[in-house]
Coordinates of N, CA and C in Angstrom, one line a residue:
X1 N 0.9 -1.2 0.0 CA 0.0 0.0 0.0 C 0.9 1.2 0.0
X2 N 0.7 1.7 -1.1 CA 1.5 3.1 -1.2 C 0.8 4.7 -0.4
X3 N 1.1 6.0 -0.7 CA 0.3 6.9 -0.7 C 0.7 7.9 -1.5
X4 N 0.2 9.3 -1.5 CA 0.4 10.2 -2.1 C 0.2 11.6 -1.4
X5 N 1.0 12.5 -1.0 CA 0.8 13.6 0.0 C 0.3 14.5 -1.3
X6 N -1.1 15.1 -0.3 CA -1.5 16.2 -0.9 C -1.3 17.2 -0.6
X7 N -0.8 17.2 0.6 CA -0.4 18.7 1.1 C -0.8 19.4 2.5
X8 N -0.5 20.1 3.1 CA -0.8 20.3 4.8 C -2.3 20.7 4.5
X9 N -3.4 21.0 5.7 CA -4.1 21.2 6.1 C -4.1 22.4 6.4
X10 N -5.0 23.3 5.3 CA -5.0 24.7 6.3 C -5.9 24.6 7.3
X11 N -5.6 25.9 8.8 CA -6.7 25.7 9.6 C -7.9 26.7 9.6
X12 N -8.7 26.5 10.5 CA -9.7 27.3 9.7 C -10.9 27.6 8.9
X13 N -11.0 25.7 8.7 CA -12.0 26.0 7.6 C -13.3 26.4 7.6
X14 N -14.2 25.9 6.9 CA -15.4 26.4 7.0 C -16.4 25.5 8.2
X15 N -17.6 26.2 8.9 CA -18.2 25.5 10.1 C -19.6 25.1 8.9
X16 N -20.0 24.1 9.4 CA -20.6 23.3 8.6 C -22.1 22.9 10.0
X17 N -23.4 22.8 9.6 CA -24.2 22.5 10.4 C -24.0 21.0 11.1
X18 N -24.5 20.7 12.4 CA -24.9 19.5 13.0 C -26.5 19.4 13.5
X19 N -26.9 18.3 12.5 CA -27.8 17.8 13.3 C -28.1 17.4 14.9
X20 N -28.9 17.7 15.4 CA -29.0 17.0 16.9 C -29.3 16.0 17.1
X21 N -29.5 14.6 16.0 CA -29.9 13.2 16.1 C -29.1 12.6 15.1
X22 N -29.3 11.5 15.8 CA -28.5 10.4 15.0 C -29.2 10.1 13.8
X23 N -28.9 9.3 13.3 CA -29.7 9.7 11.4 C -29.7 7.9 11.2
X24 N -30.7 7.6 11.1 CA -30.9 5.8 11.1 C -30.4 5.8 9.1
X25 N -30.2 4.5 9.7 CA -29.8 4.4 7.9 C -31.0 3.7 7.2
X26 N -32.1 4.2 7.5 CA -33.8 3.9 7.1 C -34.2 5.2 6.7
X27 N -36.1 5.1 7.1 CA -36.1 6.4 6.7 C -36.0 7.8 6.7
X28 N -36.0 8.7 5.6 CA -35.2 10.0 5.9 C -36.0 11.1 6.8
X29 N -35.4 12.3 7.6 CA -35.7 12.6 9.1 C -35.5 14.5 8.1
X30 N -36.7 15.2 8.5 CA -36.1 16.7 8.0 C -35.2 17.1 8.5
X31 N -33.9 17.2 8.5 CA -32.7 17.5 9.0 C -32.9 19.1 9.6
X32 N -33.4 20.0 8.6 CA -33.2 21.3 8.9 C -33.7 22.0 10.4
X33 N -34.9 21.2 10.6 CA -35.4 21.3 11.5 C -34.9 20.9 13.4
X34 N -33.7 20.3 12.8 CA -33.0 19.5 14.0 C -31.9 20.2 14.1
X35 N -31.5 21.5 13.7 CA -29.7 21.6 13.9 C -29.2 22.1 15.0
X36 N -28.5 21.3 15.8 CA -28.0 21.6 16.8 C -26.6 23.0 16.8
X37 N -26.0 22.7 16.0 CA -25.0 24.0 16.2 C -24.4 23.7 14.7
X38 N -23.4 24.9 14.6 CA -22.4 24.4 13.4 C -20.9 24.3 14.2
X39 N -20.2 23.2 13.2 CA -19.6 22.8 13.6 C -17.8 22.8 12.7
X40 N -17.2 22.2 12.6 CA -16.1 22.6 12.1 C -15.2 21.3 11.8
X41 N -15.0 20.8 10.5 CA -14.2 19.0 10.7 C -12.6 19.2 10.9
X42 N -12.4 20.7 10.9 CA -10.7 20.7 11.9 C -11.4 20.4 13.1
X43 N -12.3 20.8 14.0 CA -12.6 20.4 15.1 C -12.4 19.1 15.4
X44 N -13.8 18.3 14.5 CA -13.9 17.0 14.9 C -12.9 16.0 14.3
X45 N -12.2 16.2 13.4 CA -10.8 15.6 12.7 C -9.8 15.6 13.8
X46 N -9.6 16.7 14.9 CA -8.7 17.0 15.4 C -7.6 17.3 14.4
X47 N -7.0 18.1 13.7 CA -6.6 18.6 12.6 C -5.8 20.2 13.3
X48 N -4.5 19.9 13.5 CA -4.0 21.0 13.9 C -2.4 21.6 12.8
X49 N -3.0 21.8 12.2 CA -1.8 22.5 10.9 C -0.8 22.8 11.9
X50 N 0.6 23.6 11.1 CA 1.0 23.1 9.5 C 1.5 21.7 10.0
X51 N 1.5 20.4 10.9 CA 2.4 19.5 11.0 C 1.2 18.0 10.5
X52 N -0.1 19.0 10.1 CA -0.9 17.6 9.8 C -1.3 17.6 8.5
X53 N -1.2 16.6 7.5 CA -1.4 16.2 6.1 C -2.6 15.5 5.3
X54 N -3.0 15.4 4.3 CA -3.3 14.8 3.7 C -2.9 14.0 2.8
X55 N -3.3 12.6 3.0 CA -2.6 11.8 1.9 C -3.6 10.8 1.2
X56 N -3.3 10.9 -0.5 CA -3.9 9.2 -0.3 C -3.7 8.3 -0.6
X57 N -4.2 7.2 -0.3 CA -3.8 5.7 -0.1 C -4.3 5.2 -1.6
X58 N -2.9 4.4 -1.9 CA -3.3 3.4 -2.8 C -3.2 2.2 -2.3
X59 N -3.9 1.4 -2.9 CA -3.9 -0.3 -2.5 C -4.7 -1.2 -1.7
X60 N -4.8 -2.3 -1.1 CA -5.6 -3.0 -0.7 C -5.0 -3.6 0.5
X61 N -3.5 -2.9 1.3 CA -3.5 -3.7 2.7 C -3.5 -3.5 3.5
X62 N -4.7 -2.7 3.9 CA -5.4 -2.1 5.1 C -6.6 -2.2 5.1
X63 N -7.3 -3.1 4.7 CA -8.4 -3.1 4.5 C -9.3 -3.5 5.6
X64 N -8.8 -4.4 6.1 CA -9.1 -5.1 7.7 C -9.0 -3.7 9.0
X65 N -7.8 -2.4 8.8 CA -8.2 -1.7 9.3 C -9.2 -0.6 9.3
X66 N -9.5 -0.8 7.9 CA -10.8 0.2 7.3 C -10.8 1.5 6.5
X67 N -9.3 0.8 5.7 CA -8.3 2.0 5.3 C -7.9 1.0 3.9
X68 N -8.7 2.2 2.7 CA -9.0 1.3 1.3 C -8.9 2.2 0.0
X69 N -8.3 1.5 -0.7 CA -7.9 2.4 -2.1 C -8.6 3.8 -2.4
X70 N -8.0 4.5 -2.6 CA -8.7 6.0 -3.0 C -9.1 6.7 -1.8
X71 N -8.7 6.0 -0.1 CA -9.6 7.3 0.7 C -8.0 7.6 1.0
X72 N -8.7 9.0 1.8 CA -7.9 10.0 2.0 C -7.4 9.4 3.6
X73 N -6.4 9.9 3.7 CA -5.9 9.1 5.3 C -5.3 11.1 5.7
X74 N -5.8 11.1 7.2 CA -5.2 12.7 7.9 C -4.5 11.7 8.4
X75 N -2.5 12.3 8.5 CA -1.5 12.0 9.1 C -1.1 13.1 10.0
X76 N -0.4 12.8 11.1 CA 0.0 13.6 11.8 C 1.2 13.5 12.2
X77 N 2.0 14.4 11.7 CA 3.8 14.1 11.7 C 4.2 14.6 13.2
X78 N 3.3 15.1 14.0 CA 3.5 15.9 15.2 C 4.1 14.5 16.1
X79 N 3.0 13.9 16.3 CA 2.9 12.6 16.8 C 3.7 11.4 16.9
X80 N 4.6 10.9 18.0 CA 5.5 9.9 18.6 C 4.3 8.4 18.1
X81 N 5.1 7.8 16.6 CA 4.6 6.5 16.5 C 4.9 5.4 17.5
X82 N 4.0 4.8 17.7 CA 4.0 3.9 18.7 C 3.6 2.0 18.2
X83 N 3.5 1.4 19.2 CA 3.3 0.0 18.7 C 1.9 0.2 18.7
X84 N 1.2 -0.3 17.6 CA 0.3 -0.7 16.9 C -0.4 0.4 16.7
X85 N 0.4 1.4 15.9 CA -0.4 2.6 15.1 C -0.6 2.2 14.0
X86 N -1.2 2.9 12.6 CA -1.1 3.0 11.9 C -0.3 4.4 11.2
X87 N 1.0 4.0 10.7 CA 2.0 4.9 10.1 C 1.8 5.2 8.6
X88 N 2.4 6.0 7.8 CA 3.0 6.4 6.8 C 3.9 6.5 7.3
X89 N 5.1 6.0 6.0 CA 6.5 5.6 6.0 C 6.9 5.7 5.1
X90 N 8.3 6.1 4.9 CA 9.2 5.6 4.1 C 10.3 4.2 4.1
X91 N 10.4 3.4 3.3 CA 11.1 2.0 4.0 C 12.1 2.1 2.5
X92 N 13.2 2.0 3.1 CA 14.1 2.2 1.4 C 13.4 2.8 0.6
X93 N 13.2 4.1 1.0 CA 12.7 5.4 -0.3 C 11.6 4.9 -0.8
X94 N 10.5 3.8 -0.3 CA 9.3 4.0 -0.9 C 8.3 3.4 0.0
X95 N 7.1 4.4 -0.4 CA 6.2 5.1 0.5 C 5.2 3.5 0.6
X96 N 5.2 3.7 2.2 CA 3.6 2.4 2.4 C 3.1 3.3 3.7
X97 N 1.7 2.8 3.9 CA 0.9 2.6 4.9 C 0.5 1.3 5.6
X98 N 0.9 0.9 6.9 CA 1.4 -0.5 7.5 C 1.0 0.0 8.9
X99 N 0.8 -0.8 9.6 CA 0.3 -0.8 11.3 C 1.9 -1.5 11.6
X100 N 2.5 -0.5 12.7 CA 3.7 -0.6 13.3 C 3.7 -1.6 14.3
X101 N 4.7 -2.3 14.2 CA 4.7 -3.3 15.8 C 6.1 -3.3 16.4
X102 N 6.1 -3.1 17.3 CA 7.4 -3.0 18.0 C 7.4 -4.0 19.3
X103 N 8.1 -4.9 18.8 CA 8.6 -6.3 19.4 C 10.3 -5.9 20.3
X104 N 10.4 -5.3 21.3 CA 11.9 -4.9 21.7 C 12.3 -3.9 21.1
X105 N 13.4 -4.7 20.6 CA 14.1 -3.5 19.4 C 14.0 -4.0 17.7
X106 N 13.0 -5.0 18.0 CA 12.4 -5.5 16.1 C 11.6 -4.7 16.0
X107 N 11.3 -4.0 14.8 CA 10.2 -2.9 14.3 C 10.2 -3.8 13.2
X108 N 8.3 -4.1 13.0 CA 7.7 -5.3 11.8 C 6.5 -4.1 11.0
X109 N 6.4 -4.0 10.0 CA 5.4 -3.1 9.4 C 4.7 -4.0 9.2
X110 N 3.2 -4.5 9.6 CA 1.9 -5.1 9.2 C 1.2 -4.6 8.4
X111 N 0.6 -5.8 7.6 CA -0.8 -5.1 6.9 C -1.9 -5.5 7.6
X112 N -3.2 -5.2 7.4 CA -4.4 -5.7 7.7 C -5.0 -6.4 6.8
X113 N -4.4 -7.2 5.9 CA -5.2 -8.1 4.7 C -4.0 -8.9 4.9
X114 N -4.7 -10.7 5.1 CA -3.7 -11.6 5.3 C -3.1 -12.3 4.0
X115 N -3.6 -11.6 3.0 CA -2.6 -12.1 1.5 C -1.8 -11.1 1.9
X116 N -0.9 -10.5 2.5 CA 0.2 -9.5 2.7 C 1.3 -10.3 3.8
X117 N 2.5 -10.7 3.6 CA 2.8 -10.9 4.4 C 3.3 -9.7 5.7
X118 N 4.3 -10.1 6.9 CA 4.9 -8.7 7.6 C 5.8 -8.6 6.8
X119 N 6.4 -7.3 7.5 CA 7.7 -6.8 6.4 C 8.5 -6.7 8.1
X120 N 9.5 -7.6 7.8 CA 10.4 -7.1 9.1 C 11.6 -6.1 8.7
X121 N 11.1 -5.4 9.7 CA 12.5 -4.0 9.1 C 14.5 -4.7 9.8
X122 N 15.1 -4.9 8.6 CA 16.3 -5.9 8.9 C 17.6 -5.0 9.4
X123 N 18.5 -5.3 9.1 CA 19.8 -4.5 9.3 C 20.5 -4.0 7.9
X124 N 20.6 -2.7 7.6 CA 20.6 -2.2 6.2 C 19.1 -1.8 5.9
X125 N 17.9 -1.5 6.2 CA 16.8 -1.0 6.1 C 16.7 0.4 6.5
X126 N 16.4 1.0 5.4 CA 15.6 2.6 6.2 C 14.9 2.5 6.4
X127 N 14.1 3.2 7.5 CA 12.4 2.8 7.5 C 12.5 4.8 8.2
X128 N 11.8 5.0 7.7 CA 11.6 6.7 8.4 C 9.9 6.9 8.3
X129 N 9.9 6.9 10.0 CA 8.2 7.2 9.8 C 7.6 8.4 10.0
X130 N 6.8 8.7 8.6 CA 6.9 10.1 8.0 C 5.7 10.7 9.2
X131 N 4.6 9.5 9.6 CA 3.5 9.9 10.7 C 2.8 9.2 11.1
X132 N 1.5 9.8 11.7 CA 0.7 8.5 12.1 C -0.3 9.3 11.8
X133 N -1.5 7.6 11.2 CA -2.7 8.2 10.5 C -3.4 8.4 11.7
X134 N -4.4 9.5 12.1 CA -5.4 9.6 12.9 C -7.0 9.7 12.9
X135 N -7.2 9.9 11.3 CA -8.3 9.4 11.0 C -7.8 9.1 9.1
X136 N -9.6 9.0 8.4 CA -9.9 8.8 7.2 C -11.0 9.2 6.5
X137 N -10.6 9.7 5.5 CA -12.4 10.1 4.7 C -12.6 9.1 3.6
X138 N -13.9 8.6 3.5 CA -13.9 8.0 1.8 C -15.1 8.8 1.5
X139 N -15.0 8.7 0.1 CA -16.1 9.3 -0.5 C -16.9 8.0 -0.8
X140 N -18.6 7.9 -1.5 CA -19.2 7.1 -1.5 C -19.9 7.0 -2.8
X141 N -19.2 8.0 -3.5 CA -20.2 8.1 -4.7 C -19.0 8.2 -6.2

């Protein structure tokens, strides 16, 4: 699974309405009538520029984490990766998205689709972890 940086996050953006109900995935509810406040997806993203990014993901080995061709992944380069995040990386100059595991002093890059095997980071390996994903958008249409 590769990616592709689109570029920092400005902050700031536009506040957007919230409904005050949860919204069944049946039938449809007059929204207008319900809005609780507006709101803001740097808020709810947690999205704090210039050290947080957009990127997107190509490929199929995250899928099991819920992280799938074409969505957008928010990385946050601010952030001390840890065992069992999900990173963007560089590994010998080329870019994946992998769930980190840190066994001691072994660092193994996982996928979440079991046609993938681990990737154990060896001796002679770069691995530079560029961030950690903290959320994802997909589009649906």
């Amino acid at each position: 699974m590769s990616f592709t940086v689109i570029g920092p996050i400005a902050e700031g953006g536009a506040k957007l309405p919230k409904g005050s109900f949860r919204v069944p995935a049946g039938f449809p509810s007059p929204a207008a009538d319900h809005i609780e406040k507006h709101i803001s997806l740097d808020e709810v993203l947690n999205i704090r520029a210039p050290h947080v990014y957009l990127i997107s993901i190509a490929g199929d080995s995250m899928q099991s984490a819920g992280i799938f061709d074409g969505d957008l992944a928010i990385v946050d380069r601010a952030l001390e990766a840890g065992h069992n995040d999900v990173v963007v990386a560089l590994l010998n100059n080329e870019p994946t998205c992998k769930r980190l595991c840190v066994r001691g002093k072994q660092m193994i890059l996982l996928s979440d689709n079991p046609k993938y095997p681990p990737r154990y980071i060896l001796e002679g390996d770069e691995l530079a972890i560029w961030g950690v994903v903290t959320n994802t958008v997909r589009s649906h249409v």
